[in-house]
């Protein structure tokens, strides 16, 4: 946790605030901006606090939308990874896991069969296990 996660929370909430300000009036931009700046460090900390992290992650996804639904690579961002770890039962399809890891769907099937990647309820691949594998790769 740190400034990078706080910044990521800030950016995501500011993007959502634009929609709120459009509905409530542009004068809300400053008010929402101040509240976001004050709240982002607390929200970032809660994403790593047992007992608070799941609820915070779910609430944050409700506010910012579910960017990982449209772009599975969002889960590799600072905020995406923090939310995925907070929601440890989050799953992705084998196709999405393949996209994230840059491998074929067949490779994902093999990794799941070997137990290298975990499954979650519903038979999907654990997003946390995919992101952990991605993070453990050497950087070229």
mmCIF file of N, CA and C in Angstrom, residues 4-135:
data_model
loop_
_atom_site.group_PDB
_atom_site.id
_atom_site.type_symbol
_atom_site.label_atom_id
_atom_site.label_comp_id
_atom_site.label_asym_id
_atom_site.label_seq_id
_atom_site.Cartn_x
_atom_site.Cartn_y
_atom_site.Cartn_z
ATOM 1 N N UNK A 4 0.946 5.176 -4.467
ATOM 2 C CA UNK A 4 0.454 4.742 -5.778
ATOM 3 C C UNK A 4 -0.994 4.282 -5.697
ATOM 4 N N UNK A 5 -1.335 3.525 -4.668
ATOM 5 C CA UNK A 5 -2.710 3.057 -4.522
ATOM 6 C C UNK A 5 -3.641 4.221 -4.200
ATOM 7 N N UNK A 6 -3.195 5.114 -3.350
ATOM 8 C CA UNK A 6 -4.007 6.298 -3.032
ATOM 9 C C UNK A 6 -4.271 7.110 -4.291
ATOM 10 N N UNK A 7 -3.243 7.272 -5.109
ATOM 11 C CA UNK A 7 -3.406 8.003 -6.375
ATOM 12 C C UNK A 7 -4.385 7.280 -7.297
ATOM 13 N N UNK A 8 -4.287 5.955 -7.369
ATOM 14 C CA UNK A 8 -5.186 5.179 -8.223
ATOM 15 C C UNK A 8 -6.631 5.304 -7.751
ATOM 16 N N UNK A 9 -6.839 5.266 -6.444
ATOM 17 C CA UNK A 9 -8.189 5.450 -5.885
ATOM 18 C C UNK A 9 -8.693 6.848 -6.236
ATOM 19 N N UNK A 10 -7.840 7.842 -6.080
ATOM 20 C CA UNK A 10 -8.213 9.225 -6.388
ATOM 21 C C UNK A 10 -8.643 9.373 -7.842
ATOM 22 N N UNK A 11 -7.843 8.844 -8.750
ATOM 23 C CA UNK A 11 -8.147 8.959 -10.181
ATOM 24 C C UNK A 11 -9.468 8.271 -10.507
ATOM 25 N N UNK A 12 -9.677 7.075 -9.962
ATOM 26 C CA UNK A 12 -10.910 6.334 -10.239
ATOM 27 C C UNK A 12 -12.133 7.070 -9.696
ATOM 28 N N UNK A 13 -12.019 7.599 -8.493
ATOM 29 C CA UNK A 13 -13.150 8.315 -7.908
ATOM 30 C C UNK A 13 -13.407 9.646 -8.622
ATOM 31 N N UNK A 14 -12.336 10.317 -9.044
ATOM 32 C CA UNK A 14 -12.519 11.568 -9.784
ATOM 33 C C UNK A 14 -13.242 11.318 -11.109
ATOM 34 N N UNK A 15 -12.917 10.218 -11.767
ATOM 35 C CA UNK A 15 -13.597 9.881 -13.018
ATOM 36 C C UNK A 15 -15.080 9.633 -12.765
ATOM 37 N N UNK A 16 -15.395 8.943 -11.683
ATOM 38 C CA UNK A 16 -16.799 8.702 -11.341
ATOM 39 C C UNK A 16 -17.491 10.006 -10.948
ATOM 40 N N UNK A 17 -16.755 10.892 -10.298
ATOM 41 C CA UNK A 17 -17.334 12.149 -9.837
ATOM 42 C C UNK A 17 -17.772 13.035 -10.996
ATOM 43 N N UNK A 18 -17.115 12.896 -12.135
ATOM 44 C CA UNK A 18 -17.505 13.688 -13.307
ATOM 45 C C UNK A 18 -18.956 13.392 -13.665
ATOM 46 N N UNK A 19 -19.336 12.123 -13.605
ATOM 47 C CA UNK A 19 -20.724 11.753 -13.904
ATOM 48 C C UNK A 19 -21.681 12.327 -12.863
ATOM 49 N N UNK A 20 -21.296 12.234 -11.607
ATOM 50 C CA UNK A 20 -22.137 12.777 -10.549
ATOM 51 C C UNK A 20 -22.296 14.282 -10.711
ATOM 52 N N UNK A 21 -21.201 14.974 -10.997
ATOM 53 C CA UNK A 21 -21.265 16.430 -11.155
ATOM 54 C C UNK A 21 -22.138 16.813 -12.348
ATOM 55 N N UNK A 22 -22.091 16.010 -13.406
ATOM 56 C CA UNK A 22 -22.925 16.293 -14.574
ATOM 57 C C UNK A 22 -24.410 16.213 -14.222
ATOM 58 N N UNK A 23 -24.740 15.297 -13.324
ATOM 59 C CA UNK A 23 -26.141 15.140 -12.913
ATOM 60 C C UNK A 23 -26.564 16.157 -11.854
ATOM 61 N N UNK A 24 -25.651 16.432 -10.919
ATOM 62 C CA UNK A 24 -26.006 17.269 -9.771
ATOM 63 C C UNK A 24 -25.664 18.740 -9.949
ATOM 64 N N UNK A 25 -24.868 19.037 -10.960
ATOM 65 C CA UNK A 25 -24.442 20.419 -11.197
ATOM 66 C C UNK A 25 -22.937 20.521 -11.101
ATOM 67 N N UNK A 26 -22.368 21.295 -11.990
ATOM 68 C CA UNK A 26 -20.907 21.385 -12.042
ATOM 69 C C UNK A 26 -20.306 21.981 -10.780
ATOM 70 N N UNK A 27 -21.100 22.700 -10.000
ATOM 71 C CA UNK A 27 -20.589 23.237 -8.740
ATOM 72 C C UNK A 27 -20.214 22.113 -7.768
ATOM 73 N N UNK A 28 -20.697 20.912 -8.022
ATOM 74 C CA UNK A 28 -20.368 19.758 -7.176
ATOM 75 C C UNK A 28 -18.947 19.251 -7.419
ATOM 76 N N UNK A 29 -18.339 19.638 -8.528
ATOM 77 C CA UNK A 29 -16.996 19.154 -8.862
ATOM 78 C C UNK A 29 -16.012 19.494 -7.750
ATOM 79 N N UNK A 30 -16.021 20.719 -7.278
ATOM 80 C CA UNK A 30 -15.087 21.134 -6.229
ATOM 81 C C UNK A 30 -15.370 20.400 -4.922
ATOM 82 N N UNK A 31 -16.642 20.299 -4.576
ATOM 83 C CA UNK A 31 -17.020 19.619 -3.330
ATOM 84 C C UNK A 31 -16.585 18.151 -3.372
ATOM 85 N N UNK A 32 -16.907 17.476 -4.481
ATOM 86 C CA UNK A 32 -16.525 16.070 -4.617
ATOM 87 C C UNK A 32 -15.007 15.916 -4.652
ATOM 88 N N UNK A 33 -14.327 16.829 -5.330
ATOM 89 C CA UNK A 33 -12.867 16.776 -5.400
ATOM 90 C C UNK A 33 -12.222 16.863 -4.028
ATOM 91 N N UNK A 34 -12.726 17.764 -3.200
ATOM 92 C CA UNK A 34 -12.199 17.904 -1.836
ATOM 93 C C UNK A 34 -12.453 16.641 -1.017
ATOM 94 N N UNK A 35 -13.656 16.099 -1.135
ATOM 95 C CA UNK A 35 -14.004 14.894 -0.374
ATOM 96 C C UNK A 35 -13.175 13.705 -0.828
ATOM 97 N N UNK A 36 -12.946 13.600 -2.141
ATOM 98 C CA UNK A 36 -12.125 12.506 -2.680
ATOM 99 C C UNK A 36 -10.703 12.622 -2.160
ATOM 100 N N UNK A 37 -10.135 13.821 -2.212
ATOM 101 C CA UNK A 37 -8.763 14.027 -1.736
ATOM 102 C C UNK A 37 -8.626 13.650 -0.260
ATOM 103 N N UNK A 38 -9.642 13.962 0.519
ATOM 104 C CA UNK A 38 -9.602 13.643 1.949
ATOM 105 C C UNK A 38 -9.826 12.159 2.219
ATOM 106 N N UNK A 39 -10.612 11.509 1.381
ATOM 107 C CA UNK A 39 -11.009 10.121 1.638
ATOM 108 C C UNK A 39 -10.133 9.072 0.977
ATOM 109 N N UNK A 40 -9.456 9.395 -0.103
ATOM 110 C CA UNK A 40 -8.685 8.400 -0.852
ATOM 111 C C UNK A 40 -7.636 7.669 0.005
ATOM 112 N N UNK A 41 -6.875 8.358 0.861
ATOM 113 C CA UNK A 41 -5.908 7.612 1.684
ATOM 114 C C UNK A 41 -6.571 6.594 2.612
ATOM 115 N N UNK A 42 -7.721 6.959 3.179
ATOM 116 C CA UNK A 42 -8.450 6.030 4.057
ATOM 117 C C UNK A 42 -8.965 4.837 3.261
ATOM 118 N N UNK A 43 -9.505 5.088 2.084
ATOM 119 C CA UNK A 43 -10.027 4.006 1.254
ATOM 120 C C UNK A 43 -8.909 3.062 0.845
ATOM 121 N N UNK A 44 -7.762 3.625 0.447
ATOM 122 C CA UNK A 44 -6.612 2.801 0.066
ATOM 123 C C UNK A 44 -6.165 1.932 1.244
ATOM 124 N N UNK A 45 -6.140 2.507 2.437
ATOM 125 C CA UNK A 45 -5.748 1.737 3.630
ATOM 126 C C UNK A 45 -6.755 0.630 3.922
ATOM 127 N N UNK A 46 -8.038 0.919 3.752
ATOM 128 C CA UNK A 46 -9.061 -0.083 4.023
ATOM 129 C C UNK A 46 -8.977 -1.267 3.069
ATOM 130 N N UNK A 47 -8.450 -1.059 1.868
ATOM 131 C CA UNK A 47 -8.303 -2.170 0.925
ATOM 132 C C UNK A 47 -7.317 -3.212 1.425
ATOM 133 N N UNK A 48 -6.527 -2.852 2.431
ATOM 134 C CA UNK A 48 -5.550 -3.784 3.006
ATOM 135 C C UNK A 48 -5.833 -4.091 4.478
ATOM 136 N N UNK A 49 -7.009 -3.700 4.967
ATOM 137 C CA UNK A 49 -7.339 -3.907 6.374
ATOM 138 C C UNK A 49 -8.324 -5.058 6.515
ATOM 139 N N UNK A 50 -7.873 -6.175 7.132
ATOM 140 C CA UNK A 50 -8.793 -7.306 7.329
ATOM 141 C C UNK A 50 -10.073 -6.838 8.024
ATOM 142 N N UNK A 51 -11.174 -7.364 7.566
ATOM 143 C CA UNK A 51 -12.465 -6.993 8.124
ATOM 144 C C UNK A 51 -13.113 -5.821 7.411
ATOM 145 N N UNK A 52 -12.315 -5.026 6.723
ATOM 146 C CA UNK A 52 -12.850 -3.885 5.995
ATOM 147 C C UNK A 52 -12.628 -4.013 4.492
ATOM 148 N N UNK A 53 -11.632 -4.812 4.108
ATOM 149 C CA UNK A 53 -11.207 -4.810 2.714
ATOM 150 C C UNK A 53 -12.276 -5.297 1.746
ATOM 151 N N UNK A 54 -13.015 -6.352 2.084
ATOM 152 C CA UNK A 54 -14.028 -6.850 1.148
ATOM 153 C C UNK A 54 -15.135 -5.844 0.923
ATOM 154 N N UNK A 55 -15.652 -5.278 1.982
ATOM 155 C CA UNK A 55 -16.726 -4.299 1.855
ATOM 156 C C UNK A 55 -16.270 -3.051 1.114
ATOM 157 N N UNK A 56 -15.075 -2.592 1.437
ATOM 158 C CA UNK A 56 -14.532 -1.408 0.765
ATOM 159 C C UNK A 56 -14.350 -1.675 -0.718
ATOM 160 N N UNK A 57 -13.788 -2.829 -1.070
ATOM 161 C CA UNK A 57 -13.552 -3.177 -2.470
ATOM 162 C C UNK A 57 -14.874 -3.260 -3.235
ATOM 163 N N UNK A 58 -15.869 -3.905 -2.634
ATOM 164 C CA UNK A 58 -17.177 -4.033 -3.288
ATOM 165 C C UNK A 58 -17.831 -2.664 -3.465
ATOM 166 N N UNK A 59 -17.755 -1.824 -2.427
ATOM 167 C CA UNK A 59 -18.333 -0.477 -2.520
ATOM 168 C C UNK A 59 -17.622 0.338 -3.593
ATOM 169 N N UNK A 60 -16.310 0.226 -3.656
ATOM 170 C CA UNK A 60 -15.542 0.977 -4.641
ATOM 171 C C UNK A 60 -15.912 0.551 -6.060
ATOM 172 N N UNK A 61 -16.056 -0.755 -6.270
ATOM 173 C CA UNK A 61 -16.471 -1.231 -7.590
ATOM 174 C C UNK A 61 -17.863 -0.723 -7.961
ATOM 175 N N UNK A 62 -18.749 -0.641 -6.967
ATOM 176 C CA UNK A 62 -20.090 -0.118 -7.229
ATOM 177 C C UNK A 62 -20.029 1.346 -7.677
ATOM 178 N N UNK A 63 -19.123 2.109 -7.092
ATOM 179 C CA UNK A 63 -19.015 3.527 -7.414
ATOM 180 C C UNK A 63 -18.312 3.760 -8.744
ATOM 181 N N UNK A 64 -17.226 3.042 -8.994
ATOM 182 C CA UNK A 64 -16.445 3.299 -10.215
ATOM 183 C C UNK A 64 -16.908 2.452 -11.396
ATOM 184 N N UNK A 65 -17.886 1.607 -11.158
ATOM 185 C CA UNK A 65 -18.308 0.672 -12.193
ATOM 186 C C UNK A 65 -17.452 -0.581 -12.057
ATOM 187 N N UNK A 66 -17.513 -1.432 -12.984
ATOM 188 C CA UNK A 66 -16.723 -2.663 -12.943
ATOM 189 C C UNK A 66 -15.813 -2.673 -14.161
ATOM 190 N N UNK A 67 -14.713 -1.878 -14.112
ATOM 191 C CA UNK A 67 -13.865 -1.741 -15.297
ATOM 192 C C UNK A 67 -13.287 -3.059 -15.795
ATOM 193 N N UNK A 68 -13.100 -4.021 -14.907
ATOM 194 C CA UNK A 68 -12.562 -5.318 -15.311
ATOM 195 C C UNK A 68 -13.514 -6.126 -16.167
ATOM 196 N N UNK A 69 -14.801 -5.775 -16.147
ATOM 197 C CA UNK A 69 -15.770 -6.476 -16.983
ATOM 198 C C UNK A 69 -15.555 -6.153 -18.458
ATOM 199 N N UNK A 70 -15.229 -4.903 -18.738
ATOM 200 C CA UNK A 70 -15.014 -4.476 -20.116
ATOM 201 C C UNK A 70 -13.574 -4.655 -20.573
ATOM 202 N N UNK A 71 -12.648 -4.567 -19.640
ATOM 203 C CA UNK A 71 -11.224 -4.670 -19.962
ATOM 204 C C UNK A 71 -10.541 -5.507 -18.885
ATOM 205 N N UNK A 72 -10.421 -6.827 -19.110
ATOM 206 C CA UNK A 72 -9.812 -7.685 -18.089
ATOM 207 C C UNK A 72 -8.407 -7.248 -17.675
ATOM 208 N N UNK A 73 -7.700 -6.544 -18.549
ATOM 209 C CA UNK A 73 -6.350 -6.106 -18.178
ATOM 210 C C UNK A 73 -6.384 -5.034 -17.093
ATOM 211 N N UNK A 74 -7.560 -4.441 -16.827
ATOM 212 C CA UNK A 74 -7.677 -3.474 -15.731
ATOM 213 C C UNK A 74 -7.254 -4.116 -14.413
ATOM 214 N N UNK A 75 -7.496 -5.413 -14.280
ATOM 215 C CA UNK A 75 -7.145 -6.095 -13.033
ATOM 216 C C UNK A 75 -5.640 -6.092 -12.770
ATOM 217 N N UNK A 76 -4.832 -5.769 -13.775
ATOM 218 C CA UNK A 76 -3.377 -5.715 -13.570
ATOM 219 C C UNK A 76 -2.920 -4.341 -13.088
ATOM 220 N N UNK A 77 -3.845 -3.370 -13.018
ATOM 221 C CA UNK A 77 -3.482 -2.044 -12.516
ATOM 222 C C UNK A 77 -3.323 -2.091 -11.002
ATOM 223 N N UNK A 78 -2.734 -1.071 -10.457
ATOM 224 C CA UNK A 78 -2.545 -0.970 -8.999
ATOM 225 C C UNK A 78 -3.873 -1.161 -8.261
ATOM 226 N N UNK A 79 -4.890 -0.441 -8.711
ATOM 227 C CA UNK A 79 -6.187 -0.530 -8.046
ATOM 228 C C UNK A 79 -6.852 -1.871 -8.317
ATOM 229 N N UNK A 80 -6.759 -2.356 -9.528
ATOM 230 C CA UNK A 80 -7.340 -3.652 -9.858
ATOM 231 C C UNK A 80 -6.762 -4.776 -9.020
ATOM 232 N N UNK A 81 -5.441 -4.778 -8.849
ATOM 233 C CA UNK A 81 -4.789 -5.810 -8.041
ATOM 234 C C UNK A 81 -5.227 -5.724 -6.577
ATOM 235 N N UNK A 82 -5.295 -4.504 -6.044
ATOM 236 C CA UNK A 82 -5.705 -4.338 -4.643
ATOM 237 C C UNK A 82 -7.131 -4.832 -4.434
ATOM 238 N N UNK A 83 -8.014 -4.510 -5.364
ATOM 239 C CA UNK A 83 -9.403 -4.960 -5.247
ATOM 240 C C UNK A 83 -9.485 -6.473 -5.412
ATOM 241 N N UNK A 84 -8.730 -7.022 -6.357
ATOM 242 C CA UNK A 84 -8.754 -8.478 -6.564
ATOM 243 C C UNK A 84 -8.301 -9.212 -5.308
ATOM 244 N N UNK A 85 -7.270 -8.712 -4.656
ATOM 245 C CA UNK A 85 -6.793 -9.365 -3.434
ATOM 246 C C UNK A 85 -7.784 -9.195 -2.284
ATOM 247 N N UNK A 86 -8.487 -8.076 -2.263
ATOM 248 C CA UNK A 86 -9.501 -7.868 -1.231
ATOM 249 C C UNK A 86 -10.699 -8.774 -1.454
ATOM 250 N N UNK A 87 -11.028 -9.004 -2.717
ATOM 251 C CA UNK A 87 -12.144 -9.883 -3.074
ATOM 252 C C UNK A 87 -11.568 -11.214 -3.522
ATOM 253 N N UNK A 88 -10.972 -11.936 -2.605
ATOM 254 C CA UNK A 88 -10.203 -13.127 -2.975
ATOM 255 C C UNK A 88 -11.016 -14.221 -3.635
ATOM 256 N N UNK A 89 -12.325 -14.091 -3.650
ATOM 257 C CA UNK A 89 -13.146 -15.089 -4.330
ATOM 258 C C UNK A 89 -13.550 -14.634 -5.726
ATOM 259 N N UNK A 90 -12.994 -13.532 -6.191
ATOM 260 C CA UNK A 90 -13.293 -13.014 -7.536
ATOM 261 C C UNK A 90 -12.770 -13.994 -8.574
ATOM 262 N N UNK A 91 -13.561 -14.272 -9.571
ATOM 263 C CA UNK A 91 -13.151 -15.194 -10.620
ATOM 264 C C UNK A 91 -13.198 -14.557 -11.988
ATOM 265 N N UNK A 92 -12.424 -15.111 -12.890
ATOM 266 C CA UNK A 92 -12.441 -14.700 -14.294
ATOM 267 C C UNK A 92 -12.570 -15.960 -15.139
ATOM 268 N N UNK A 93 -13.040 -15.781 -16.347
ATOM 269 C CA UNK A 93 -13.149 -16.932 -17.247
ATOM 270 C C UNK A 93 -11.756 -17.373 -17.675
ATOM 271 N N UNK A 94 -11.659 -18.575 -18.216
ATOM 272 C CA UNK A 94 -10.369 -19.050 -18.714
ATOM 273 C C UNK A 94 -9.884 -18.165 -19.859
ATOM 274 N N UNK A 95 -10.794 -17.650 -20.655
ATOM 275 C CA UNK A 95 -10.422 -16.754 -21.748
ATOM 276 C C UNK A 95 -9.815 -15.461 -21.201
ATOM 277 N N UNK A 96 -10.446 -14.896 -20.157
ATOM 278 C CA UNK A 96 -9.907 -13.679 -19.542
ATOM 279 C C UNK A 96 -8.559 -13.943 -18.884
ATOM 280 N N UNK A 97 -8.421 -15.084 -18.217
ATOM 281 C CA UNK A 97 -7.143 -15.440 -17.600
ATOM 282 C C UNK A 97 -6.056 -15.564 -18.666
ATOM 283 N N UNK A 98 -6.402 -16.158 -19.801
ATOM 284 C CA UNK A 98 -5.445 -16.310 -20.893
ATOM 285 C C UNK A 98 -5.005 -14.941 -21.410
ATOM 286 N N UNK A 99 -5.950 -14.017 -21.541
ATOM 287 C CA UNK A 99 -5.640 -12.668 -21.993
ATOM 288 C C UNK A 99 -4.688 -11.974 -21.014
ATOM 289 N N UNK A 100 -4.979 -12.089 -19.741
ATOM 290 C CA UNK A 100 -4.140 -11.449 -18.730
ATOM 291 C C UNK A 100 -2.718 -12.007 -18.724
ATOM 292 N N UNK A 101 -2.587 -13.319 -18.905
ATOM 293 C CA UNK A 101 -1.269 -13.950 -18.843
ATOM 294 C C UNK A 101 -0.574 -14.024 -20.198
ATOM 295 N N UNK A 102 -1.302 -13.702 -21.244
ATOM 296 C CA UNK A 102 -0.702 -13.747 -22.575
ATOM 297 C C UNK A 102 -0.408 -15.157 -23.054
ATOM 298 N N UNK A 103 -1.299 -16.081 -22.695
ATOM 299 C CA UNK A 103 -1.156 -17.483 -23.101
ATOM 300 C C UNK A 103 -2.468 -17.942 -23.727
ATOM 301 N N UNK A 104 -2.499 -19.181 -24.170
ATOM 302 C CA UNK A 104 -3.727 -19.709 -24.760
ATOM 303 C C UNK A 104 -4.683 -20.197 -23.674
ATOM 304 N N UNK A 105 -5.932 -20.350 -24.068
ATOM 305 C CA UNK A 105 -6.932 -20.893 -23.151
ATOM 306 C C UNK A 105 -6.556 -22.320 -22.754
ATOM 307 N N UNK A 106 -5.947 -23.066 -23.682
ATOM 308 C CA UNK A 106 -5.498 -24.426 -23.376
ATOM 309 C C UNK A 106 -4.445 -24.445 -22.282
ATOM 310 N N UNK A 107 -3.545 -23.472 -22.301
ATOM 311 C CA UNK A 107 -2.526 -23.375 -21.251
ATOM 312 C C UNK A 107 -3.183 -23.112 -19.906
ATOM 313 N N UNK A 108 -4.203 -22.263 -19.905
ATOM 314 C CA UNK A 108 -4.927 -21.985 -18.654
ATOM 315 C C UNK A 108 -5.581 -23.261 -18.150
ATOM 316 N N UNK A 109 -6.190 -24.029 -19.033
ATOM 317 C CA UNK A 109 -6.813 -25.304 -18.635
ATOM 318 C C UNK A 109 -5.790 -26.216 -17.977
ATOM 319 N N UNK A 110 -4.597 -26.279 -18.551
ATOM 320 C CA UNK A 110 -3.540 -27.119 -17.983
ATOM 321 C C UNK A 110 -3.098 -26.600 -16.617
ATOM 322 N N UNK A 111 -2.944 -25.278 -16.486
ATOM 323 C CA UNK A 111 -2.520 -24.696 -15.209
ATOM 324 C C UNK A 111 -3.564 -24.934 -14.120
ATOM 325 N N UNK A 112 -4.833 -24.886 -14.490
ATOM 326 C CA UNK A 112 -5.911 -25.155 -13.532
ATOM 327 C C UNK A 112 -5.896 -26.636 -13.154
ATOM 328 N N UNK A 113 -5.749 -27.511 -14.145
ATOM 329 C CA UNK A 113 -5.741 -28.956 -13.883
ATOM 330 C C UNK A 113 -4.591 -29.348 -12.961
ATOM 331 N N UNK A 114 -3.438 -28.687 -13.104
ATOM 332 C CA UNK A 114 -2.269 -28.969 -12.257
ATOM 333 C C UNK A 114 -2.385 -28.328 -10.878
ATOM 334 N N UNK A 115 -3.333 -27.423 -10.734
ATOM 335 C CA UNK A 115 -3.467 -26.718 -9.457
ATOM 336 C C UNK A 115 -2.568 -25.493 -9.362
ATOM 337 N N UNK A 116 -1.931 -25.135 -10.463
ATOM 338 C CA UNK A 116 -1.074 -23.957 -10.480
ATOM 339 C C UNK A 116 -1.905 -22.689 -10.383
ATOM 340 N N UNK A 117 -3.074 -22.707 -11.015
ATOM 341 C CA UNK A 117 -4.049 -21.631 -10.870
ATOM 342 C C UNK A 117 -5.249 -22.195 -10.124
ATOM 343 N N UNK A 118 -5.750 -21.430 -9.167
ATOM 344 C CA UNK A 118 -6.868 -21.887 -8.344
ATOM 345 C C UNK A 118 -8.197 -21.604 -9.021
ATOM 346 N N UNK A 119 -9.194 -22.383 -8.635
ATOM 347 C CA UNK A 119 -10.569 -22.164 -9.070
ATOM 348 C C UNK A 119 -11.342 -21.509 -7.934
ATOM 349 N N UNK A 120 -12.398 -20.813 -8.306
ATOM 350 C CA UNK A 120 -13.320 -20.255 -7.325
ATOM 351 C C UNK A 120 -14.697 -20.835 -7.598
ATOM 352 N N UNK A 121 -15.636 -20.511 -6.738
ATOM 353 C CA UNK A 121 -17.005 -21.009 -6.911
ATOM 354 C C UNK A 121 -17.495 -20.677 -8.312
ATOM 355 N N UNK A 122 -18.196 -21.602 -8.909
ATOM 356 C CA UNK A 122 -18.705 -21.401 -10.252
ATOM 357 C C UNK A 122 -17.755 -21.893 -11.327
ATOM 358 N N UNK A 123 -16.604 -22.412 -10.914
ATOM 359 C CA UNK A 123 -15.665 -22.989 -11.863
ATOM 360 C C UNK A 123 -14.748 -22.003 -12.554
ATOM 361 N N UNK A 124 -14.860 -20.730 -12.216
ATOM 362 C CA UNK A 124 -13.963 -19.764 -12.834
ATOM 363 C C UNK A 124 -12.569 -19.873 -12.225
ATOM 364 N N UNK A 125 -11.633 -19.182 -12.860
ATOM 365 C CA UNK A 125 -10.247 -19.163 -12.385
ATOM 366 C C UNK A 125 -10.115 -18.020 -11.382
ATOM 367 N N UNK A 126 -9.433 -18.289 -10.281
ATOM 368 C CA UNK A 126 -9.217 -17.262 -9.261
ATOM 369 C C UNK A 126 -8.402 -16.118 -9.849
ATOM 370 N N UNK A 127 -8.968 -14.936 -9.817
ATOM 371 C CA UNK A 127 -8.254 -13.764 -10.321
ATOM 372 C C UNK A 127 -6.981 -13.518 -9.516
ATOM 373 N N UNK A 128 -7.055 -13.719 -8.219
ATOM 374 C CA UNK A 128 -5.870 -13.529 -7.380
ATOM 375 C C UNK A 128 -4.754 -14.450 -7.813
ATOM 376 N N UNK A 129 -5.055 -15.699 -8.108
ATOM 377 C CA UNK A 129 -3.990 -16.626 -8.507
ATOM 378 C C UNK A 129 -3.406 -16.239 -9.865
ATOM 379 N N UNK A 130 -4.246 -15.723 -10.763
ATOM 380 C CA UNK A 130 -3.756 -15.261 -12.066
ATOM 381 C C UNK A 130 -2.826 -14.064 -11.874
ATOM 382 N N UNK A 131 -3.244 -13.104 -11.063
ATOM 383 C CA UNK A 131 -2.427 -11.915 -10.840
ATOM 384 C C UNK A 131 -1.139 -12.238 -10.088
ATOM 385 N N UNK A 132 -1.202 -13.191 -9.159
ATOM 386 C CA UNK A 132 0.008 -13.618 -8.460
ATOM 387 C C UNK A 132 0.999 -14.253 -9.433
ATOM 388 N N UNK A 133 0.483 -15.049 -10.339
ATOM 389 C CA UNK A 133 1.363 -15.672 -11.354
ATOM 390 C C UNK A 133 1.959 -14.600 -12.259
ATOM 391 N N UNK A 134 1.157 -13.639 -12.643
ATOM 392 C CA UNK A 134 1.633 -12.551 -13.484
ATOM 393 C C UNK A 134 2.730 -11.755 -12.767
ATOM 394 N N UNK A 135 2.526 -11.497 -11.501
ATOM 395 C CA UNK A 135 3.505 -10.719 -10.740
ATOM 396 C C UNK A 135 4.808 -11.473 -10.501
#
